[in-house]
Amino acid sequence: MPVKVSVIIPVYNPGIYIEDCITSLQRQSLPPDEYEVIFVDDGSTDGTPARLDALASEDPRVTVVHQENSGWSGKPRNVGIAAAKGEYVMFVDNDDYLGDEALERMYDYGVAHSADVVVGKMAGKGRGVPVELFRRNHPRASVENAPLIDSLTPHKMFRREFLDEIGLRFPEGRRRLEDHVFVTEAYLRAGNVSVLSDYVCYYHVKRDDASNAGFQRFDPVGYFKNLREALDVVDRYTEPGPVRDRLHRRWLRIEMVERMRGKRLLTAPEEYRRELFREIHGVVVERFAPGVAAGLPLTQRIIAALIAADRLDDLVAFAEWEASVRVRAEPGAIRWEDGALKVDLTAEYRAADAVMTFPSSPAGAATDGAPKDVTEAIALVGADTVTAFGKATADLLLRERSSSAQYFQSVEVTREMVPVGDGERVRLVLRATATIDPATAADGVPPGGGLWDALVRVRLGGWTKECRLGPSPRKGDAAAPAGVPADRVVLPYWTAKGQLALDVDRATKRLGLSDLTRATVTGDRLSVPVPVYVPGETAVVLRLTAASGSVDVPGTLTPDGDGSVLEAAVPVAELEGTPRRLALCLVPGADEPRFLPLPFGLRAGSGAVQVVRPPVPGAVRKLARRARRLLGRVRRAAVNRLKARRA
C-alpha cells in the first residue's frame, strides 16, 4: 500500500513533552500502513534518542534519524523531507500533538480539492492560534480570498511532489522565522491551498516549563534580518500594489506593531525594549510602502506612525493607556427555544475599570502622520471608534476546556449609543443574542462530552478583545434548566467565578433531580415534573432497583413550561414487596448510558404503587451502623479521658 502521509517531527530535548505527540501519532484513524512517522533527532542530550529508538523497534511505522545539533528546526525538517515516502508530508513539533483523525481528514480533503497545501484547524493550549481563518472551510483558499497569511507556522500538510517541483526547503542554521520563509513561498506558488475548519487537527501546547522555542527572547538584530527574508519572498512573487501591501501588513501588524503596544511593550526590560524598537523602526522605514500601514485600524496605524517617527517615549505612554482597555460582557436571559440555547448578552469597553465613553458627535479622525501627542492619539481613537461603530461585531465562541478547541456560534447583534450626562458623550453598547444548537455547535456536529466555556469576542475601535461571559451573582448554580436535545444532556451553569459554561453529558447534582417532590402514581402510571428541557416528546428509561435485581421500563419526557413531565408505566406485579430505588437515563441510546438517581422510591402491594423515600441498600445500612458504633466508642473514650483528668 503506497504511503499517503509522512509525518516529520524535528526533535531536540523534549523530555516528557514528546509523549503526547507519540500517543497522538499512534492513535491516528488513517490505516497504519498508509502513513509513516519520521523523527529527526537534532542532537538531543536527554533520554529522547533512546526513547525513540525503542519506539522504532516496536512500531514499523516509525523511523528515527540521528544527527548532530544544527541549532534550529530547518535542517531536521529538510532531512525528514528527503527521507519521506508519502504523497504528502505533515510537520509536527515534538511538544504538540494531533487530533485522532487529523491525518485522514487532511489527506482526504487535500486529495478531494487537489491541494498543494492543506491547513488544518488549530487549537492553542496556553498559546494563541489564528481564529478568523477557521470560521469555515475554504476548499480553494489563497492569500487574496482568505486570511492565510495569519498562519505561517509549518504545522500543515504539503504535497511532497509540489515541494520537489519548486525546490522548496527550509532555510537552515541558527536562525528564526525559517517557517515564515517556507510557508509564505508555499502559499504564493501553490496551485491550491485548502483550509479544513470543521475538525481540530493540530494542538499547539505551551509547555509548563515555558521552554517552547517560540517563547524564548530573541536577538532583535538577527530576528529582523530573518524577517526581511520573508518580505523578500513576498516581493519576489508579487507585484507592487494592494496584494503585496496586504501581505506586508501581516508582518507590520503582528511582528512589529503588536510588540510595541500595551502590556507586551510595558513588560519588556527597558534596554531590550529600546534595542527591539531600533530594529523595528529600521524595517518600517526601509521596507514598507505607504499603503501597508494605511490598511491598518486606526489604533495600529497610530502605533506604526509613532514607530516611523522614532518616538518610543510616546509609544510607551500610549501603551500605558491602551493596556487599561478591556472588554466586559454581561449575561442577560438564558433560555431554551426550539431545541437550542439562547444567550442574551451586552458587551462594551472599559478603561481603567470604568466604562469607556466616546464623543457623541466626533470630528473626522485623521488618517495620515503621527499624532502630536498621546492626548491627541487617544482623542483620535475615540472619534474613530464612534465613526466605525456600525461595523462593530460581537461573537460568542464555545471553547472546550480540556483541549482548547473553539467554535463560533450563530449571533445576532444590535448596536446602541447610550447618552452619558449632558449628551456630549456616549457609551457604545453591543447587544447580542447567541444561539447554541447542541446538534451543530462544534462546526456542524454535536459537542463532545465535557466542559465548555463561553467566550465573547468583540471587534471594535481597532481592537479585537475576548473575555468570558459573566460574572453572574448566581455562582455555581444552573444558568438554565438542563436540556436533552441531539442526544446530549446539556447543562448551562455558572462557574465558581460566575462565568457561563456548559456541562455536556457529565452533570449529576446540578441537574436538580434531587429536588423532585411532586411524584404521583395513578394506577400503574408514574408522573413527576422534571427540571429538564426537551424539544418534544423524548424517550427515556427508568430503572427500578432492589436487592433482587433491576427492572428497566420505558418512559417519556413531555415538554411542560421550562421543564418537562416524566411519565412511565410501572410494572406493578413485578414490584410486590421490596421497595425499589429509582434512576433515570436521559439518553438511552448513548454508548455508555448514565442512570441518575431520583430522590424517591416506589413500593407495590395489594395491586397499588406508593411513592416512598428512597430505600437504603442493605450494604449501605450495615456501613452506617458500623460508623455509628465506631463514633459511639470514640465519644465514650473521650468522655472517660476527660473524667480521668478531672479526677
XYZ file of C-alpha atoms in Angstrom:
647
model
C 0.000 0.000 0.000
C 1.531 3.386 -1.000
C 2.257 5.737 1.899
C -0.230 8.603 1.887
C 1.326 10.807 4.577
C 4.805 11.134 6.049
C 4.773 12.867 9.426
C 8.052 14.693 10.122
C 8.952 15.667 13.687
C 12.163 17.597 14.457
C 13.262 16.639 17.968
C 15.502 18.354 20.488
C 15.399 17.577 24.219
C 11.597 17.429 24.594
C 11.682 15.221 27.708
C 8.249 14.017 28.759
C 6.525 16.502 26.434
C 7.076 14.188 23.465
C 4.796 11.511 24.921
C 1.516 13.205 23.956
C 2.910 13.682 20.455
C 3.828 9.995 20.180
C 0.466 8.846 21.528
C -1.473 11.055 19.105
C 0.507 9.661 16.164
C -0.219 6.096 17.209
C -3.957 6.847 17.577
C -4.451 8.116 14.025
C -7.538 6.862 12.206
C -5.586 6.594 8.938
C -4.776 2.867 8.449
C -1.326 2.022 9.877
C 0.125 1.020 6.512
C -0.888 4.346 4.933
C 1.324 6.685 6.965
C 4.827 6.802 8.365
C 6.404 8.783 11.194
C 9.916 10.210 10.839
C 11.581 11.576 13.967
C 14.730 13.588 13.210
C 16.704 13.844 16.450
C 18.762 17.030 16.257
C 21.458 16.055 18.753
C 19.268 15.639 21.861
C 21.210 15.243 25.092
C 18.362 13.937 27.266
C 16.854 10.456 27.171
C 14.915 11.103 23.962
C 17.249 9.301 21.493
C 16.935 6.019 23.402
C 13.169 6.517 23.786
C 12.758 6.996 20.032
C 14.996 4.024 19.143
C 12.919 1.796 21.404
C 9.750 3.109 19.783
C 11.101 2.411 16.285
C 11.998 -1.167 17.265
C 8.378 -1.761 18.311
C 6.483 0.162 15.619
C 7.259 -0.436 11.927
C 5.716 2.936 11.020
C 8.450 4.790 12.909
C 11.845 5.808 11.538
C 14.437 7.689 13.604
C 17.259 9.744 12.102
C 20.015 10.938 14.439
C 22.199 13.920 13.553
C 24.455 16.473 15.209
C 22.725 19.540 16.590
C 22.033 22.056 13.816
C 20.734 24.825 16.042
C 17.160 25.114 14.788
C 14.347 23.183 13.115
C 15.063 23.896 9.446
C 17.651 21.192 8.785
C 15.785 18.410 10.664
C 12.671 19.143 8.629
C 14.650 19.052 5.384
C 16.226 15.734 6.382
C 12.718 14.439 7.036
C 11.518 15.556 3.610
C 14.431 13.724 1.980
C 13.555 10.512 3.853
C 9.781 10.767 3.283
C 7.922 8.303 1.057
C 4.453 9.799 1.439
C 2.334 11.626 -1.110
C 2.010 14.408 1.475
C 4.325 15.456 4.301
C 2.966 16.784 7.603
C 5.148 18.750 10.018
C 4.577 18.363 13.768
C 6.606 19.826 16.647
C 7.780 17.437 19.339
C 5.778 19.122 22.119
C 2.496 19.399 20.182
C 0.008 16.728 19.127
C -2.618 15.863 16.506
C -6.329 15.195 16.640
C -7.061 11.482 16.245
C -8.492 11.889 12.729
C -6.153 14.673 11.586
C -4.094 12.777 9.009
C -7.066 11.013 7.446
C -9.227 14.132 7.238
C -6.468 16.431 5.967
C -5.279 13.918 3.377
C -8.778 13.212 2.058
C -9.572 16.941 1.951
C -6.335 17.706 0.120
C -6.891 14.984 -2.480
C -10.540 15.978 -2.968
C -9.515 19.555 -3.801
C -6.144 18.905 -5.499
C -4.399 20.927 -2.812
C -0.662 21.507 -2.674
C -1.077 22.747 0.913
C -3.677 21.680 3.480
C -4.158 23.842 6.579
C -5.956 22.042 9.411
C -7.819 23.827 12.178
C -5.638 24.596 15.204
C -6.261 24.889 18.922
C -3.907 26.573 21.376
C -3.375 25.173 24.857
C -1.887 28.174 26.634
C -0.879 29.911 23.422
C -2.591 31.859 20.675
C -3.648 30.455 17.310
C -5.415 32.015 14.304
C -9.171 32.309 14.806
C -10.682 34.126 11.816
C -9.031 31.742 9.321
C -11.060 28.855 10.729
C -14.574 30.340 10.717
C -15.470 27.940 7.885
C -13.919 25.502 5.443
C -12.049 27.063 2.499
C -11.627 24.338 -0.148
C -9.905 26.768 -2.529
C -8.127 29.403 -0.470
C -5.494 31.933 -1.461
C -3.759 34.903 0.117
C -6.304 37.093 -1.682
C -9.577 35.446 -0.567
C -8.712 34.131 2.919
C -6.523 35.258 5.858
C -3.948 32.535 5.112
C -1.102 34.873 5.925
C -2.211 34.823 9.588
C -0.943 31.221 9.815
C 2.760 30.918 8.997
C 3.767 28.074 11.290
C 4.794 24.927 9.340
C 2.273 22.606 11.018
C 0.459 21.836 7.794
C 0.316 19.160 5.126
C 2.281 19.748 1.908
C 2.231 17.682 -1.278
C 5.779 16.320 -1.498
C 5.908 16.432 -5.306
C 4.952 20.112 -5.156
C 7.867 20.823 -2.808
C 10.239 18.970 -5.111
C 8.909 20.646 -8.266
C 9.565 24.158 -6.965
C 12.655 23.149 -4.963
C 11.218 24.440 -1.695
C 13.083 23.631 1.513
C 13.506 25.302 4.914
C 16.382 27.734 5.485
C 18.899 26.023 7.772
C 21.181 27.046 10.629
C 20.783 29.036 13.834
C 18.087 31.450 12.771
C 14.470 32.438 13.333
C 11.393 32.631 11.102
C 12.528 29.851 8.770
C 8.891 28.745 8.762
C 7.734 32.182 7.527
C 10.043 31.937 4.530
C 8.948 28.371 3.717
C 5.189 28.750 4.247
C 4.914 32.130 2.512
C 6.543 30.764 -0.644
C 4.334 27.667 -0.492
C 1.199 29.832 -0.297
C 2.287 32.064 -3.176
C 3.338 29.237 -5.507
C 0.696 26.606 -4.697
C -1.879 25.658 -7.296
C -4.409 25.454 -4.462
C -4.478 25.742 -0.671
C -7.319 24.065 1.250
C -8.311 25.091 4.791
C -10.102 22.437 6.862
C -12.007 24.144 9.685
C -14.617 21.645 10.862
C -12.222 19.426 12.836
C -9.357 20.373 15.158
C -6.316 18.791 13.546
C -3.403 20.372 15.409
C -2.946 21.239 19.089
C -0.264 23.806 19.941
C 0.881 23.297 23.520
C 2.625 25.776 25.785
C 4.962 23.746 27.955
C 4.751 24.087 31.716
C 8.467 24.907 31.787
C 7.895 27.704 29.199
C 10.758 26.323 27.099
C 8.958 26.260 23.750
C 11.344 27.716 21.176
C 8.833 30.367 20.132
C 8.548 31.730 23.688
C 12.251 32.465 24.137
C 13.565 36.022 23.978
C 15.317 36.587 20.670
C 18.166 38.714 19.366
C 16.393 41.625 17.617
C 19.147 42.143 15.033
C 19.096 38.529 13.841
C 15.319 38.207 14.122
C 14.511 41.173 11.911
C 17.261 40.228 9.470
C 15.423 36.898 9.049
C 12.078 38.720 8.841
C 13.385 40.709 5.881
C 13.934 37.381 4.088
C 10.202 36.599 4.405
C 9.437 40.053 2.965
C 11.844 39.256 0.117
C 9.760 36.178 -0.729
C 6.630 38.328 -0.961
C 8.440 40.849 -3.177
C 9.748 38.058 -5.429
C 6.325 36.561 -6.173
C 4.003 39.600 -6.133
C 3.812 42.920 -7.936
C 3.752 46.258 -6.101
C 0.178 47.102 -5.151
C -2.704 46.094 -2.884
C -1.865 42.358 -2.634
C 1.765 42.963 -1.701
C 0.729 45.676 0.764
C -1.806 43.315 2.375
C 0.832 40.614 2.799
C 3.471 43.002 4.157
C 0.818 44.297 6.548
C 0.819 40.916 8.324
C 4.448 41.400 9.471
C 3.929 45.068 10.314
C 0.865 44.217 12.390
C 1.966 41.045 14.187
C 5.751 41.265 14.387
C 6.110 44.997 14.916
C 3.005 46.927 15.958
C 1.872 44.212 18.406
C 5.326 44.171 20.020
C 5.173 47.936 20.500
C 1.803 48.214 22.230
C 0.055 47.568 25.532
C 1.345 45.190 28.164
C 3.690 43.469 25.749
C 5.733 46.651 25.383
C 5.460 47.690 29.025
C 6.688 44.361 30.407
C 9.829 44.298 28.239
C 13.016 45.400 30.075
C 13.892 48.949 29.067
C 17.220 48.165 27.397
C 15.713 45.299 25.405
C 12.710 47.484 24.557
C 14.974 50.131 23.020
C 17.002 47.549 21.082
C 13.794 45.998 19.763
C 12.433 49.422 18.804
C 15.588 50.332 16.866
C 15.323 47.235 14.688
C 11.574 47.600 14.124
C 11.980 51.280 13.248
C 14.596 50.326 10.643
C 12.349 47.770 8.910
C 9.302 50.078 8.919
C 11.218 52.955 7.362
C 13.086 50.981 4.707
C 10.668 48.234 3.627
C 7.010 49.279 3.827
C 5.164 51.312 1.211
C 2.571 53.873 2.427
C -0.295 51.503 1.582
C 0.886 48.941 4.150
C 0.109 50.962 7.282
C -2.864 52.660 5.590
C -4.829 49.409 5.728
C -4.495 49.021 9.486
C -7.172 50.007 12.030
C -6.506 53.457 13.476
C -5.036 52.269 16.787
C -2.459 50.175 14.966
C -1.927 52.929 12.414
C -1.066 55.371 15.222
C 1.487 52.938 16.630
C 3.008 52.378 13.183
C 3.239 56.157 12.693
C 4.944 56.627 16.058
C 7.403 53.866 15.146
C 8.175 55.527 11.806
C 8.561 58.903 13.554
C 11.106 57.386 16.003
C 9.006 58.319 19.105
C 9.487 55.473 21.557
C 8.568 57.549 24.633
C 5.168 58.396 23.145
C 4.697 54.719 22.276
C 5.231 53.833 25.929
C 2.740 56.473 27.089
C 0.149 55.287 24.557
C 0.756 51.697 25.652
C 0.056 52.627 29.281
C -3.393 53.909 28.282
C -4.142 51.092 25.859
C -3.156 48.426 28.407
C -6.080 49.530 30.574
C -8.654 48.917 27.816
C -10.594 45.684 28.015
C -13.999 44.350 27.079
C -16.667 43.213 29.506
C -19.611 41.038 28.509
C -22.560 40.773 30.881
C -25.137 37.985 30.579
C -28.853 38.553 30.152
C -31.615 35.972 29.783
C -30.586 32.395 29.059
C -33.291 30.004 27.920
C -34.095 27.060 25.666
C -36.054 27.674 22.454
C -36.765 25.248 19.612
C -34.057 22.824 20.661
C -31.349 25.468 21.033
C -29.963 27.528 23.906
C -30.479 31.276 23.521
C -27.988 33.508 25.335
C -28.555 37.266 25.630
C -25.577 39.465 26.439
C -24.316 43.029 26.362
C -20.703 43.988 25.737
C -18.794 47.246 25.968
C -15.300 48.528 26.548
C -13.870 49.618 29.860
C -10.698 51.596 30.576
C -9.038 51.747 33.987
C -12.020 49.762 35.375
C -14.563 52.389 34.270
C -16.959 52.242 31.338
C -15.412 53.952 28.309
C -17.245 56.918 26.862
C -16.819 58.486 23.451
C -17.687 61.821 21.777
C -21.310 61.816 20.595
C -20.507 63.915 17.504
C -16.965 63.016 16.557
C -14.983 65.044 14.079
C -13.380 63.040 11.289
C -10.421 61.040 12.530
C -7.062 61.922 10.992
C -5.512 59.149 8.942
C -2.071 60.447 7.956
C 1.031 61.001 10.040
C 1.659 60.623 13.748
C -0.437 62.489 16.357
C 1.307 65.394 18.034
C 0.991 63.780 21.476
C -0.720 60.942 23.354
C -3.742 63.087 24.273
C -4.428 63.668 20.602
C -3.857 59.960 19.862
C -6.484 58.936 22.438
C -8.932 61.530 21.093
C -8.425 60.241 17.545
C -9.084 56.667 18.645
C -12.288 57.733 20.397
C -13.587 59.601 17.351
C -12.701 56.742 15.007
C -14.368 54.175 17.263
C -17.664 56.067 17.146
C -17.409 56.536 13.390
C -16.848 52.788 12.849
C -19.402 51.640 15.443
C -21.791 50.476 12.729
C -19.268 47.772 11.778
C -18.618 46.539 15.322
C -19.126 42.806 15.847
C -19.627 40.508 18.808
C -19.172 36.741 18.580
C -19.780 34.002 21.072
C -17.401 31.047 20.984
C -17.558 27.748 22.824
C -14.144 26.568 23.976
C -13.637 23.010 25.159
C -11.839 23.215 28.477
C -9.728 20.075 28.061
C -8.462 20.682 24.525
C -8.969 24.449 23.966
C -10.761 23.717 20.679
C -13.172 26.570 19.987
C -16.171 27.082 17.730
C -18.141 30.148 16.611
C -21.870 30.184 17.378
C -24.621 31.994 15.497
C -25.087 35.546 16.852
C -27.471 38.418 16.113
C -26.072 41.822 17.102
C -27.615 45.263 17.586
C -25.620 48.411 18.361
C -26.747 51.157 20.717
C -25.268 54.540 21.551
C -26.278 55.386 25.121
C -26.035 59.113 26.040
C -23.992 59.975 29.128
C -24.515 63.055 31.282
C -25.276 66.129 29.154
C -25.257 64.015 25.984
C -21.902 65.197 24.680
C -20.508 61.736 25.240
C -21.929 58.264 24.706
C -21.381 54.667 25.674
C -21.106 52.166 22.827
C -23.089 49.076 23.787
C -23.330 45.882 21.757
C -26.423 43.803 22.461
C -26.388 40.269 21.148
C -28.333 37.037 21.201
C -26.308 33.909 20.568
C -27.867 30.618 19.516
C -26.129 27.450 20.691
C -27.592 24.451 18.896
C -26.295 21.258 20.559
C -26.837 19.392 17.291
C -24.354 21.585 15.376
C -22.401 23.641 17.940
C -18.993 22.116 17.080
C -18.766 23.171 13.430
C -21.811 21.245 12.328
C -21.664 18.330 14.760
C -22.644 17.952 18.437
C -20.010 18.961 21.007
C -18.231 16.129 22.755
C -18.817 15.299 26.397
C -17.027 17.566 28.852
C -16.937 21.189 29.987
C -17.246 24.067 27.540
C -16.619 27.728 28.378
C -18.447 30.625 26.708
C -16.216 33.415 25.415
C -17.247 36.710 23.874
C -15.064 38.158 21.111
C -15.583 41.838 20.237
C -14.132 43.700 17.268
C -14.445 47.460 17.699
C -12.208 50.506 17.519
C -9.149 48.743 16.138
C -9.181 46.163 18.916
C -10.204 42.536 18.918
C -10.714 41.555 22.533
C -12.014 38.435 24.251
C -13.494 37.861 27.668
C -15.540 35.263 29.498
C -19.285 35.854 29.706
C -20.010 36.972 33.259
C -19.942 37.439 36.110
C -23.334 36.355 37.342
C -24.305 36.626 41.022
C -25.576 33.024 40.812
C -22.131 31.471 41.088
C -22.147 27.693 40.906
C -25.865 27.487 40.043
C -27.536 26.339 36.860
C -27.975 29.202 34.387
C -30.985 27.472 32.789
C -32.511 24.004 33.055
C -30.574 21.129 31.600
C -31.668 20.226 28.094
C -31.747 16.951 26.182
C -31.549 17.919 22.508
C -29.484 15.999 19.931
C -28.963 13.040 22.297
C -26.874 15.175 24.651
C -27.538 16.236 28.239
C -26.508 19.889 28.184
C -26.479 21.921 31.386
C -25.724 25.673 31.236
C -24.206 26.689 34.567
C -22.261 29.455 36.273
C -18.709 28.626 37.328
C -17.326 29.478 40.765
C -16.359 32.875 39.281
C -19.842 33.406 37.844
C -18.890 32.775 34.205
C -21.095 30.863 31.790
C -20.096 27.301 30.930
C -21.802 24.216 29.527
C -21.596 20.771 31.050
C -22.189 18.194 28.327
C -23.093 14.658 29.444
C -21.321 14.929 32.809
C -23.558 16.794 35.235
C -25.296 14.957 38.066
C -26.171 17.025 41.149
C -26.534 20.307 39.237
C -29.317 18.809 37.121
C -31.740 19.369 40.009
C -33.090 15.827 40.025
C -32.563 15.714 43.796
C -35.373 18.251 44.262
C -38.278 16.267 42.814
C -41.115 16.330 45.366
C -44.303 16.067 43.316
C -44.212 12.474 42.113
C -47.607 10.762 41.835
C -48.764 7.300 40.825
C -52.225 6.759 39.389
C -52.918 3.096 38.848
C -49.684 1.929 37.248
C -48.773 5.343 35.820
C -45.906 7.334 37.393
C -45.897 11.081 36.714
C -43.402 13.636 38.027
C -42.359 17.148 36.884
C -38.654 17.209 35.986
C -36.451 20.346 35.588
C -35.163 19.194 32.187
C -35.915 20.862 28.865
C -36.821 18.672 25.881
C -37.724 19.999 22.411
C -40.507 17.404 22.037
C -41.618 14.080 23.450
C -38.390 12.282 24.336
C -37.858 8.613 25.149
C -36.046 7.845 28.433
C -35.511 4.767 30.572
C -36.475 4.392 34.244
C -34.545 1.829 36.278
C -36.146 0.295 39.390
C -33.608 -1.423 41.621
C -33.827 -3.666 44.669
C -31.517 -6.234 46.225
C -33.024 -8.880 43.973
C -32.120 -7.009 40.799
C -33.186 -4.230 38.473
C -36.039 -3.654 36.097
C -35.790 -1.133 33.236
C -39.019 0.365 31.932
C -39.508 2.832 29.065
C -40.675 6.337 29.855
C -41.140 9.688 28.186
C -40.349 13.310 28.904
C -43.034 15.655 27.614
C -42.418 19.435 27.393
C -44.048 21.394 30.230
C -43.090 25.065 30.515
C -39.356 25.408 31.153
C -39.111 21.738 32.088
C -40.908 18.504 31.305
C -43.039 15.764 32.832
C -41.654 12.265 33.269
C -44.200 9.516 32.729
C -43.734 5.752 32.836
C -45.899 2.679 33.225
C -44.854 0.841 36.408
C -44.893 -3.000 36.295
C -46.971 -3.428 39.487
C -46.830 -7.225 39.560
C -43.007 -7.245 39.499
C -42.692 -4.751 42.350
C -44.584 -6.585 45.076
C -42.855 -6.429 48.427
C -39.426 -4.798 48.424
C -39.235 -1.044 47.821
C -37.410 -0.007 44.676
C -34.826 2.742 44.216
C -35.257 4.783 41.008
C -32.743 6.090 38.498
C -33.363 7.894 35.222
C -31.446 7.589 31.943
C -31.995 10.694 29.840
C -30.132 9.404 26.755
C -30.789 5.654 26.435
C -29.027 5.470 23.063
C -25.667 6.712 24.372
C -22.601 4.487 24.010
C -22.403 4.384 27.812
C -25.884 5.182 29.177
C -25.860 7.045 32.522
C -28.523 6.449 35.165
C -29.077 9.354 37.539
C -30.620 8.591 40.962
C -34.027 10.074 41.792
C -34.921 11.225 45.332
C -37.834 8.836 45.836
C -38.649 5.166 45.532
C -41.659 3.004 44.809
C -43.332 0.281 46.849
C -46.028 -2.006 45.429
C -48.578 -4.006 47.335
C -52.209 -5.063 47.083
C -52.216 -4.073 43.414
C -51.243 -0.465 44.126
C -47.990 1.513 43.999
C -46.884 4.104 46.556
C -44.199 6.783 46.354
C -41.800 6.367 49.298
C -38.467 7.712 50.473
C -35.654 6.012 48.557
C -34.797 2.741 50.269
C -31.228 2.456 51.540
C -29.371 -0.592 50.191
C -28.534 -3.264 52.785
C -24.787 -2.825 52.428
C -25.128 0.911 52.971
C -27.256 0.331 56.087
C -24.617 -2.014 57.519
C -21.885 0.536 56.803
C -23.919 3.260 58.512
C -24.491 1.085 61.606
C -20.749 0.342 61.856
C -19.932 4.035 61.535
C -22.409 4.912 64.313
C -20.957 2.228 66.618
C -17.405 3.427 65.959
C -18.402 7.043 66.593
C -20.058 5.985 69.873
C -16.900 4.242 71.049
C -14.789 7.297 70.215
C -17.154 9.580 72.145
C -17.223 7.286 75.195
C -13.407 7.065 75.220
C -13.150 10.868 75.074
C -15.591 11.247 77.979
C -13.656 8.708 80.058
C -10.365 10.545 79.426
C -11.953 13.849 80.455
C -13.270 12.316 83.677
C -9.847 10.850 84.441
C -8.146 14.259 84.068
C -10.711 15.928 86.350
C -10.220 13.244 88.952
